[in-house]
Coordinates of C-alpha atoms and ligand atoms in Angstrom, one line a residue:
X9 CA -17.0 20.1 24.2
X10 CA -17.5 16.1 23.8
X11 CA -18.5 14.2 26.3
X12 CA -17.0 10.5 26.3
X13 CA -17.5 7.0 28.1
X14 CA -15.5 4.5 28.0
X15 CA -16.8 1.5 29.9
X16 CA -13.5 -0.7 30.6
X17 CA -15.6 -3.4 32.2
X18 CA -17.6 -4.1 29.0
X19 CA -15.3 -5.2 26.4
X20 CA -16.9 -6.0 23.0
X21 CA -14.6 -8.8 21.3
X22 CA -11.0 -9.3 20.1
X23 CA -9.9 -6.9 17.5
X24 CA -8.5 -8.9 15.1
X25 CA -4.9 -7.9 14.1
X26 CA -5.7 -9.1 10.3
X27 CA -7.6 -5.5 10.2
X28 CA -4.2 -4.0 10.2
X29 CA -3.7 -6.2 6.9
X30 CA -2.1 -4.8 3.4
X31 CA -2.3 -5.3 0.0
X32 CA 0.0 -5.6 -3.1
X33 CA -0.7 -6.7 -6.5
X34 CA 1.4 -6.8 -9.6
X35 CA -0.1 -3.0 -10.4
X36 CA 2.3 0.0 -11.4
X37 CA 5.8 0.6 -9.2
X38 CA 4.0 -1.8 -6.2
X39 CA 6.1 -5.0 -6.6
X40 CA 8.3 -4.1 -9.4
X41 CA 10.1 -0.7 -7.9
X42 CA 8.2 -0.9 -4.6
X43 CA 9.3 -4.4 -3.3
X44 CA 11.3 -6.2 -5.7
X45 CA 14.3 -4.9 -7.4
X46 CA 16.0 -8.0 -8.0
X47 CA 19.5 -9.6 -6.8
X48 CA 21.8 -7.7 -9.1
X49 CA 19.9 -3.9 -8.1
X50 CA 22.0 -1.1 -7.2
X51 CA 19.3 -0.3 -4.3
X52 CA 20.5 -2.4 -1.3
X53 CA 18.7 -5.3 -1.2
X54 CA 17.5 -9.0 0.3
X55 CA 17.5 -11.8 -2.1
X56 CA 15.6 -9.0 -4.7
X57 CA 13.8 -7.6 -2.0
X58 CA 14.5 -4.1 -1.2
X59 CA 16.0 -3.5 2.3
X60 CA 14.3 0.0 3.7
X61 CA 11.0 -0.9 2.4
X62 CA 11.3 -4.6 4.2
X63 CA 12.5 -2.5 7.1
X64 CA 9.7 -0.4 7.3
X65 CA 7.2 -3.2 6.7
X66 CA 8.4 -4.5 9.3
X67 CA 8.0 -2.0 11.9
X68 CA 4.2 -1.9 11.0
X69 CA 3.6 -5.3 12.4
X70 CA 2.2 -5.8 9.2
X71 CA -0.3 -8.8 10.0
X72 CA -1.2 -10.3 6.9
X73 CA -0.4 -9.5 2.9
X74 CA -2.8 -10.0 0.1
X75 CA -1.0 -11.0 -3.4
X76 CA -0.8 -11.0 -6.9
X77 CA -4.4 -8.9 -6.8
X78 CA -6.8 -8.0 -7.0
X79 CA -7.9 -7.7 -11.0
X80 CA -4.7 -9.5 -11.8
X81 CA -5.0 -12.2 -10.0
X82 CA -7.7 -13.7 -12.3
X83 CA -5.4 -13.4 -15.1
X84 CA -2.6 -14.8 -13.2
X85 CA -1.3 -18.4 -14.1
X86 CA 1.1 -19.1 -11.0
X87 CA 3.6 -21.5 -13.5
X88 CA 4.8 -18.9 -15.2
X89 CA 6.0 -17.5 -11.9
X90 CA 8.2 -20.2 -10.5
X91 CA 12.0 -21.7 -11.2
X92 CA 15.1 -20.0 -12.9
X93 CA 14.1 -16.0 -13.3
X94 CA 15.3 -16.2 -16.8
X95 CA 13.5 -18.6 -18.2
X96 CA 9.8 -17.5 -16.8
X97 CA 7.2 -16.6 -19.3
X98 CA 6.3 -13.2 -19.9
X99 CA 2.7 -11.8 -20.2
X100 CA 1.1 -8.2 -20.9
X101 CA -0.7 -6.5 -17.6
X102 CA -3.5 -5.9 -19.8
X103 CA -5.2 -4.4 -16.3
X104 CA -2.4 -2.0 -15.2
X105 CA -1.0 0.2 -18.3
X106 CA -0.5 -2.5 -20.6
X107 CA 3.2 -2.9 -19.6
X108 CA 5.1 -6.5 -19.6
X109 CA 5.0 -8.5 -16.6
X110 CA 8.2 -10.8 -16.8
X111 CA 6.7 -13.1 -13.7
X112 CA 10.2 -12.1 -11.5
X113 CA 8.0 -11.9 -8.6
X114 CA 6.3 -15.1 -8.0
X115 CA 5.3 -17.7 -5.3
X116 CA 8.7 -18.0 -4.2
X117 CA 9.4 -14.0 -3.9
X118 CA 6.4 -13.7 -2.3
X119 CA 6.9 -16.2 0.3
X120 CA 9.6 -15.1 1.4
X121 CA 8.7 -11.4 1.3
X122 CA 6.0 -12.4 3.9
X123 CA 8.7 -14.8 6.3
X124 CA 11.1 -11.5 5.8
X125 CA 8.7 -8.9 7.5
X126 CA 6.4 -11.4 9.8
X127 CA 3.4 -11.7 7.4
X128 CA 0.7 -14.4 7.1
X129 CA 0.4 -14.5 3.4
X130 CA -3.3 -14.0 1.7
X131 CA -3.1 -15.3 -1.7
X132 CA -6.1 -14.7 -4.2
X133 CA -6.6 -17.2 -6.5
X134 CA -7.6 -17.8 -10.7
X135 CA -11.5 -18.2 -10.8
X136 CA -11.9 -15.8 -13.8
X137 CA -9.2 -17.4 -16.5
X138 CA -7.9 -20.2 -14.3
X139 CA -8.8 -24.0 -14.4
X140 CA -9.9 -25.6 -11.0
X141 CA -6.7 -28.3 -11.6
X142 CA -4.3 -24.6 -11.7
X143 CA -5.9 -23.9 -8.4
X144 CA -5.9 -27.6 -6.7
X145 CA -2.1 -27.7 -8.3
X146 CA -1.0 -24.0 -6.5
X147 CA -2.5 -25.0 -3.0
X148 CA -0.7 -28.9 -3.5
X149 CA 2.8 -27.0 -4.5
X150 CA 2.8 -24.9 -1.9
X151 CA 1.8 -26.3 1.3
X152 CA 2.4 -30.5 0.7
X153 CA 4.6 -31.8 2.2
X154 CA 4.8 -35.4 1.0
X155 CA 5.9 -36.6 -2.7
X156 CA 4.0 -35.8 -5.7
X157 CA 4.7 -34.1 -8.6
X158 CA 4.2 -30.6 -7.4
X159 CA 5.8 -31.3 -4.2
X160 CA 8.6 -32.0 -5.7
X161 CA 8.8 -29.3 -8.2
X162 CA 8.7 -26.9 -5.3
X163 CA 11.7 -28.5 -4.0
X164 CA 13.6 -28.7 -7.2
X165 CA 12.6 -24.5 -6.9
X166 CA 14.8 -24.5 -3.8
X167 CA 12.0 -24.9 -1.3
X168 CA 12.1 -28.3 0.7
X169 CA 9.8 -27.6 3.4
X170 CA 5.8 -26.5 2.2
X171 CA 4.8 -23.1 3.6
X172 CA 1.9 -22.6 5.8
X173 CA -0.9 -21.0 3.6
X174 CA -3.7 -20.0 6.0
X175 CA -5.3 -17.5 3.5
X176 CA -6.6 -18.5 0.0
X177 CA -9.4 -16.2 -2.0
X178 CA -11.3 -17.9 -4.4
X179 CA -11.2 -15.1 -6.9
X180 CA -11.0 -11.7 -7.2
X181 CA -13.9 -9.0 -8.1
X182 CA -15.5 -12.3 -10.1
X183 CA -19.0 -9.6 -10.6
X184 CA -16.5 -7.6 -12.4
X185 CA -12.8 -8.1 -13.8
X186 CA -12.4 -11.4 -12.3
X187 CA -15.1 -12.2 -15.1
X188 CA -18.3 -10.6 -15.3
X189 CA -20.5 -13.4 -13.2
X190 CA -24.0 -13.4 -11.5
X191 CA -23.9 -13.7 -8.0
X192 CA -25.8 -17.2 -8.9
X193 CA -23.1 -18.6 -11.7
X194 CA -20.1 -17.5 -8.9
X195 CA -21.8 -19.1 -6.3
X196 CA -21.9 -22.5 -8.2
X197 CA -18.3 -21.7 -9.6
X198 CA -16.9 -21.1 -6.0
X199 CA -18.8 -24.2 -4.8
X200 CA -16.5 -26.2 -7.2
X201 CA -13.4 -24.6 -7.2
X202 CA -13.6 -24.1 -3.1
X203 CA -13.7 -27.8 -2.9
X204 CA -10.3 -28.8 -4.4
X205 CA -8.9 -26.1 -2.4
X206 CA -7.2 -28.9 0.1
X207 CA -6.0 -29.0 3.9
X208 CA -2.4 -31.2 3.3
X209 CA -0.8 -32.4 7.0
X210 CA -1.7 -29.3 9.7
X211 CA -2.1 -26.5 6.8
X212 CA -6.0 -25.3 7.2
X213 CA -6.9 -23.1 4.2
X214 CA -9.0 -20.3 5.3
X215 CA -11.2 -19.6 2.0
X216 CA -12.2 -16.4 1.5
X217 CA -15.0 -16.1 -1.3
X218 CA -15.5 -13.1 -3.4
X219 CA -18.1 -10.9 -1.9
X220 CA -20.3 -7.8 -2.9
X221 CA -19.0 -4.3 -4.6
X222 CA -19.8 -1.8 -2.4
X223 CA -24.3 -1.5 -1.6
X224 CA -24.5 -5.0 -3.9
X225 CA -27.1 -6.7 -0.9
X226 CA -28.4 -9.2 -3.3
X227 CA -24.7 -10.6 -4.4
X228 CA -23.8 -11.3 -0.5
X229 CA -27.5 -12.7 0.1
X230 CA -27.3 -15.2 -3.1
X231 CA -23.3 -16.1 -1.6
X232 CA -24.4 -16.5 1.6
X233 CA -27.6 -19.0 0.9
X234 CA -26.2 -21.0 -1.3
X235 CA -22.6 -21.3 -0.4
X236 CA -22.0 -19.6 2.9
X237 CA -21.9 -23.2 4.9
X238 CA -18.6 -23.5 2.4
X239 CA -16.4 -20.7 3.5
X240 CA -14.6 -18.8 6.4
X241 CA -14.7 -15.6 4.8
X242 CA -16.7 -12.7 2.6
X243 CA -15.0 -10.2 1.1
X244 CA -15.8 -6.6 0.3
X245 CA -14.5 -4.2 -1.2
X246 CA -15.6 -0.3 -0.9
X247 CA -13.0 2.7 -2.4
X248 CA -13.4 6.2 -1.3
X249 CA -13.8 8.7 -4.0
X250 CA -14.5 12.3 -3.9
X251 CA -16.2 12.4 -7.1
X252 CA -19.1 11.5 -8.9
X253 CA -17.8 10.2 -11.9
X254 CA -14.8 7.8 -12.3
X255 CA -13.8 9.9 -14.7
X256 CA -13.0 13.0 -12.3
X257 CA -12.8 10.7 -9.3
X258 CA -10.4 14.4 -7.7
X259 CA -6.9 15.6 -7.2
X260 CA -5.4 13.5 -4.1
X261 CA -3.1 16.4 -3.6
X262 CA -5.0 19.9 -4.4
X263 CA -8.9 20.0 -3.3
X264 CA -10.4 22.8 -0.6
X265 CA -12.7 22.0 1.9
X266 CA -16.0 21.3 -0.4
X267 CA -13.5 17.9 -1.1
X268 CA -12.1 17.4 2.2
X269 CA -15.5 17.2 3.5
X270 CA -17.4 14.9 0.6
X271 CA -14.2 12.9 1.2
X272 CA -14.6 12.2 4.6
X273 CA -18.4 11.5 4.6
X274 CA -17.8 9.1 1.7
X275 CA -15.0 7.3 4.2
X276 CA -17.7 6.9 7.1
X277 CA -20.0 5.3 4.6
X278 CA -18.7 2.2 5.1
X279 CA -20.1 1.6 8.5
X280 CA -23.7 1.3 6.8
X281 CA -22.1 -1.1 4.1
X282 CA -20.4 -3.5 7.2
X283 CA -23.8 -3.2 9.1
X284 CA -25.7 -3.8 6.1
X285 CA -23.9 -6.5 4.9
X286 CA -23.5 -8.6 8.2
X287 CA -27.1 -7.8 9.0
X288 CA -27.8 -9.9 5.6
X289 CA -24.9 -12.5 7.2
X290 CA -27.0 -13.0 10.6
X291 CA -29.6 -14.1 8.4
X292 CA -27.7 -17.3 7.4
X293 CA -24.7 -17.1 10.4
X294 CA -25.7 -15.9 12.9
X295 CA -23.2 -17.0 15.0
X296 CA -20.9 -15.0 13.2
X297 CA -18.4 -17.8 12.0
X298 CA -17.9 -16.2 8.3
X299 CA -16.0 -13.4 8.8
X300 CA -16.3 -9.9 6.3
X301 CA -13.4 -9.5 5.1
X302 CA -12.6 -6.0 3.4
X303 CA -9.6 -7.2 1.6
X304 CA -9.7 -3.5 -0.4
X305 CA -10.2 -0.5 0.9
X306 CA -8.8 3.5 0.7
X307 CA -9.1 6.4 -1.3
X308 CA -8.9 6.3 -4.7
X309 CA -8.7 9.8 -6.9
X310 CA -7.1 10.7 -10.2
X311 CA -3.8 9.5 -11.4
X312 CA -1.0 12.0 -10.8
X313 CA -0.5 13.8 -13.9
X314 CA 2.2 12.9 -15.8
X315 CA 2.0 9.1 -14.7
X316 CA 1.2 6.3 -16.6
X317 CA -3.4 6.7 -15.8
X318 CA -2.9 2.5 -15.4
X319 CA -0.5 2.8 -12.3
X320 CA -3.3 4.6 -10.1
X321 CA -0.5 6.4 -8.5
X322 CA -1.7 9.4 -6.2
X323 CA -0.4 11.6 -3.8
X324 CA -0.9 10.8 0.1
X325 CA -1.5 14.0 2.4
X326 CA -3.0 15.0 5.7
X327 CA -6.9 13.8 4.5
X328 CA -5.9 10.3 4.1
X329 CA -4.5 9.7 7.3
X330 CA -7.7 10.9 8.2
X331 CA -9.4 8.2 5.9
X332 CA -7.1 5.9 7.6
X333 CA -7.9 6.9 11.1
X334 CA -11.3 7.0 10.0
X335 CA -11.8 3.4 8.8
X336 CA -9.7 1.4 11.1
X337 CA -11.9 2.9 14.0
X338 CA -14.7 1.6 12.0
X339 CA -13.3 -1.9 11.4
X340 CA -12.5 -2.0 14.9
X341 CA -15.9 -1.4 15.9
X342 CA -17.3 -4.2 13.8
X343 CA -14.8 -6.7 14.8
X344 CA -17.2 -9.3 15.7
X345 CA -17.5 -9.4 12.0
X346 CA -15.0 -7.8 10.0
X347 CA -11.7 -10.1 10.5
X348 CA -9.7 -9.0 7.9
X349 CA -9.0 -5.9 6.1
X350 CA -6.4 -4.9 3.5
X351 CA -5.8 -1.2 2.5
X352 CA -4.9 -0.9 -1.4
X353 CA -2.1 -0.7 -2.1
X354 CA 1.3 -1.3 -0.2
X355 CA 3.5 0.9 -2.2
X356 CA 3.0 3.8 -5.1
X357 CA -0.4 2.6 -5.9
X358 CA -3.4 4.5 -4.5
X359 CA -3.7 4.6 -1.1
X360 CA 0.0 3.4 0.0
X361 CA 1.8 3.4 3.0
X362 CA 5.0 3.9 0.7
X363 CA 6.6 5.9 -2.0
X364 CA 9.6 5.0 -3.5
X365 CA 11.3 6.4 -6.3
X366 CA 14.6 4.6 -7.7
X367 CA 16.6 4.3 -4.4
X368 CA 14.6 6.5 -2.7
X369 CA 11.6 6.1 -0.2
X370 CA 9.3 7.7 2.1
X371 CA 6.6 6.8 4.3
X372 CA 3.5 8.9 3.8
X373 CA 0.7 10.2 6.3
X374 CA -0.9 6.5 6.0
X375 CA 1.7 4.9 7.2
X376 CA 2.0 6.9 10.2
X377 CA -1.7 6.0 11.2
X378 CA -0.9 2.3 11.1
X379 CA 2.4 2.5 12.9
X380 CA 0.2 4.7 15.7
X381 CA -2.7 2.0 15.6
X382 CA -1.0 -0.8 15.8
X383 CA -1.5 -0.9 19.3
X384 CA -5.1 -2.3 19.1
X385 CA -3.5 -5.2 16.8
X386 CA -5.4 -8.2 19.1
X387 CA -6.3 -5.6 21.9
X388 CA -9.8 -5.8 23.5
X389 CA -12.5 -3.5 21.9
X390 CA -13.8 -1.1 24.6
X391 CA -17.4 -0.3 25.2
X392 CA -17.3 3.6 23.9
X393 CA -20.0 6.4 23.9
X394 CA -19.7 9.6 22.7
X395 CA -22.1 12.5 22.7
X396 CA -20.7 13.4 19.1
X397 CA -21.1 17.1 17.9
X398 CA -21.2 17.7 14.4
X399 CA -18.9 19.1 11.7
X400 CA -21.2 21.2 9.6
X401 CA -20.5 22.2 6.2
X402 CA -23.2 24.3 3.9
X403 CA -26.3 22.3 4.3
X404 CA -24.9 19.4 5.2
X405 CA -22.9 18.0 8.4
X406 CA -20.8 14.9 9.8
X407 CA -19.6 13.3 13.7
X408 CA -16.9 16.1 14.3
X409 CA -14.8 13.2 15.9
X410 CA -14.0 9.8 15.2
X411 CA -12.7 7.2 18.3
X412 CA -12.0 3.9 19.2
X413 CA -10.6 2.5 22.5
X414 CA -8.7 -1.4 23.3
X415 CA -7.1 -2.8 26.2
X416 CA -4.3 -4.8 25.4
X417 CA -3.1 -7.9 27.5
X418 CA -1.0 -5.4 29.2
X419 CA -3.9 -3.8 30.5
X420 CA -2.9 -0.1 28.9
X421 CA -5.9 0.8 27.3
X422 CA -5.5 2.8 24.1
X423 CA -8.1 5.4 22.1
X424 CA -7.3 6.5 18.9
X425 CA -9.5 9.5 18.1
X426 CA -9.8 11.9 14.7
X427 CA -11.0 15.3 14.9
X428 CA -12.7 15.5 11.3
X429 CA -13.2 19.4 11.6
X430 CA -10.6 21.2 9.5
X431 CA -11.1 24.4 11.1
X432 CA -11.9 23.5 14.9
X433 CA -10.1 22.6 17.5
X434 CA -12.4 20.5 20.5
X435 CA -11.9 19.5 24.3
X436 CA -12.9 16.2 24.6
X437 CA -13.9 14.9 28.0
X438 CA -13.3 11.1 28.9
X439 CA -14.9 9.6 31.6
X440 CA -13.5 5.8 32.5
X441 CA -16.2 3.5 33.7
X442 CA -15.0 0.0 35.7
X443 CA -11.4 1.1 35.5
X444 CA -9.2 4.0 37.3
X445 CA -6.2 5.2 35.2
X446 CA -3.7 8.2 36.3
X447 CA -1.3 8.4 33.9
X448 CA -1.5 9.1 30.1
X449 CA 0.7 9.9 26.7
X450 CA 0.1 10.2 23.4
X451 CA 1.2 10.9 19.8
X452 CA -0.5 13.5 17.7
X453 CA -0.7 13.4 13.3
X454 CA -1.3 17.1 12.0
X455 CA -0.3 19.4 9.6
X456 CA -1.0 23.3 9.2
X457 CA -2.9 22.4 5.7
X458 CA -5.1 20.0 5.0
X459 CA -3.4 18.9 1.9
X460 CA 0.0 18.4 3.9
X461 CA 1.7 16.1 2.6
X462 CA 5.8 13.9 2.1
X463 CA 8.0 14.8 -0.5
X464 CA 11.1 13.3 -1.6
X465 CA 12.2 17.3 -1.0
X466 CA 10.6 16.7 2.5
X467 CA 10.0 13.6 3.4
X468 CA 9.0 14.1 7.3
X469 CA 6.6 17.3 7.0
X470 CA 3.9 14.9 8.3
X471 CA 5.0 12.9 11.2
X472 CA 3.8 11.8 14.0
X473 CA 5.0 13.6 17.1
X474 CA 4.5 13.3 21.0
X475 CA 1.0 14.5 22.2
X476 CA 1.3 16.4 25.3
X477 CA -2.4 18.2 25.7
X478 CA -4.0 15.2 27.2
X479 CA -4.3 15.0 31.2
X480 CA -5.9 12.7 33.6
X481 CA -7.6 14.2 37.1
X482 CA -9.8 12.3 39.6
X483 CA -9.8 9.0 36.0
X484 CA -11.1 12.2 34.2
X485 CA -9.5 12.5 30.8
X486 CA -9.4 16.3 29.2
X487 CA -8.0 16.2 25.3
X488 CA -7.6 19.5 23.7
X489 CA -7.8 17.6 19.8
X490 CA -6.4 20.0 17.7
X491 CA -8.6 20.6 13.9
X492 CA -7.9 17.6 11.5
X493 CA -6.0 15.7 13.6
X494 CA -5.2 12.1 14.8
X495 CA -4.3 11.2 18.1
X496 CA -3.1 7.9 20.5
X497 CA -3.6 7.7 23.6
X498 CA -1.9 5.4 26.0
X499 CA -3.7 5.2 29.4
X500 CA -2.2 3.8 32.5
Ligands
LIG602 O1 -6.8 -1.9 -6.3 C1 -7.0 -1.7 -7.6 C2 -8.1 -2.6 -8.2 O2 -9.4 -2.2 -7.6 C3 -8.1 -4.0 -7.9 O3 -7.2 -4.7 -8.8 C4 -9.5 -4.5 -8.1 O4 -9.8 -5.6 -7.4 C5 -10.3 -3.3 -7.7 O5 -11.2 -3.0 -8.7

């Protein structure tokens, strides 16, 4: 049994919807396929954009979209992305499998993908191949709204009023494919370009600089002295892999339970990399005003055989809902810090919430976990505690459960919980501090095998369903939490 408080009268800050944030970049079947399919497509569509996949995006309450990357973006020139279709340039993605890019999807597209499904849109910009004037030129295009040259080009594109443009990244991965700098030499480089990144009329850019890879303490403690007084944001960006290697990173879809465990230890590991990481942050905010913003995160494992190895797509089953549940409890639980978050990648690439093939599309176990979290979008963190027992496996052995609890402005108060054990099913009993509740429901995610998972043969075989072994006597909680589950609680 698991003994659990939850202290209704100590609430621990706003959690921040963006944590519920996604991410697409011009990578494999995501926007070509996954999103965009053009005007003339025989798969029902809006102005290019695919209807059912709008639909579903928009039943996530999806907060916030990053675009065009990721790696991509610092190889992105955003002209060759605007006016008539048929006259844009085309490139090669030498990134993602080498294939031609013919710049269909651009600023426009994107815009309105993100007006279509109720998105603040996160744009990353060029550091790594881009001149400061392409950057200073993108924000002015998009979010001026007097006369000037790119002011008016944007309305000779079709778009009279600017768009509001709250999110900008100052390059993407710039330690690595976004140009292979020192912390030291980015710093500077960010200092410059961050500058001519301008606030036209009411528009506030929110600038998010390029933060660490994974453990790299030194990268966010050279950022933080010597340009942290210059930005709102941090990023980070931490993938879970099975293996040890990147080559023989593991199957997404056939593994036992050596993988399912070294999986899910390797998803909790990024609580130490937050608290790490903001610990170095106090050092030089510690009020907290620069936010951490994990703008990639998920699993990542081998291609699917007989896919192009440069689309990264993978197969989504039961153990990355879990990853999901996982790390949005996490994110939750840092939110005095962590203000964004962005799970790669929307659709068909690694971790995605979507699959689509041709007219065809499914939602897969990851989606589900962010339709059933959505609840804590804005909510109040709860204080939790949990006497945690452990999951053991051979030597070694992990928190059998995983939980998170908010009160939204409704007062319901919501706890989304994981049981991490594969094998073992555990009671869990909730005490409510400062509070007393009568009444609760729930939804459960399971699946008989670990490696459950949607087909286009059978598309629902995990899906959430209604949770019914939760009841409340005397504001005493008693959850039976079925093994390698995911439950939501609503309590009244
Ligand atoms: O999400 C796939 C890639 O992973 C991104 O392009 C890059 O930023 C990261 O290395």
């Amino acid at each position: 049994m698991i003994n659990v408080t939850i202290n209704a009268d100590v609430k621990k800050g706003t959690i921040n919807k963006n944590i519920y944030g996604h991410f697409a970049e011009h990578l494999g079947r995501c926007i070509y396929e996954g999103i965009w399919v053009g005007e003339d497509s025989h798969i029902p569509n809006t102005n290019g954009i695919r209807n059912d996949v709008m639909e579903a995006l928009r039943n996530l309450k999806i907060p916030v979209l990053r675009w065009p990357g990721g790696c991509f973006a610092d190889e992105y020139h955003w002209k060759e992305g605007i006016g008539p279709r048929k006259d844009r340039p085309y490139m090669i993605n030498t990134h993602w499998g080498g294939v031609v890019e013919n710049n269909h999807f651009g600023t426009h597209e994107f815009m309105m993908l993100c007006e279509l499904i109720g998105a603040e849109p996160y744009i990353c910009g060029n550091v790594g191949s881009g001149t400061i004037y392409e950057m200073q030129q993108w924000i002015e295009y998009m979010t001026f709204g007097g006369n000037s040259t790119m002011a008016d080009l944007r309305r000779a594109n079709g778009r009279e009023k600017p768009w509001k443009l709250k999110y900008f990244g100052i390059g993407n991965e710039n330690w690595g494919c976004g140009g292979n700098m020192t912390p030291e030499y980015y710093a500077d480089l960010y200092r410059r370009y961050s500058t001519y990144v301008r606030n036209y009329g009411d528009n506030t850019v929110y600038k998010v600089a390029c933060g660490p890879n994974v453990d790299d303490y030194n990268w966010t403690d050279v950022l933080m002295k010597k340009a942290g007084h210059l930005m709102d944001g941090l990023s980070l960006h931490y993938y879970t892999i099975p293996g040890l290697f990147w080559e023989g990173k593991g199957s997404a879809a056939e593994f036992d339970e050596d993988e399912w465990f070294i999986t899910l230890k390797k998803a909790l590991h990024i609580d130490e990399l937050i608290k790490k990481h903001s610990t170095i942050m106090d050092k030089y905010d510690p009020d907290k005003r620069v936010g951490l913003i994990v703008d990639e995160w998920g699993s990542w494992y081998d291609a699917e055989s007989g896919t192009n190895p440069g689309f990264l797509f993978q197969q989504n089953t039961l153990r990355d809902a879990l990853i999901a549940g996982i790390s949005l409890n996490i994110f939750n639980s840092h939110c005095d810090r962590v203000q964004m978050a962005n799970i790669a990648q929307t659709i068909n690439v690694l971790q995605a919430i979507i699959h689509t093939e041709d007219e065809k599309m499914l939602l897969t176990p990851t989606y589900h976990i962010f339709d059933m979290y959505k609840v804590h979008q804005d909510a109040e963190l709860l204080d939790v505690h949990v006497k945690n027992t452990m999951y053991k496996y051979g030597k070694d052995a992990i928190p059998q459960i995983s939980i998170s609890s908010s009160v939204d402005k409704d007062d319901k108060i919501h706890i989304s919980m994981c049981n991490l054990d594969p094998n073992g099913e555990l009671e869990v009993v909730c005490e409510f501090r400062g509070t007393s509740r009568t009444e609760v429901s729930g939804t459960i995610l399971t699946a008989t095998e670990m490696n459950a998972m949607n087909t286009f043969d059978n598309p629902n075989k995990v899906a959430p369903t209604s949770f019914d072994s939760a009841t409340i006597v005397d504001n005493k909680l008693t959850v039976s939490l079925p093994a390698k589950s995911v439950v939501v609680l609503e309590v009244c």
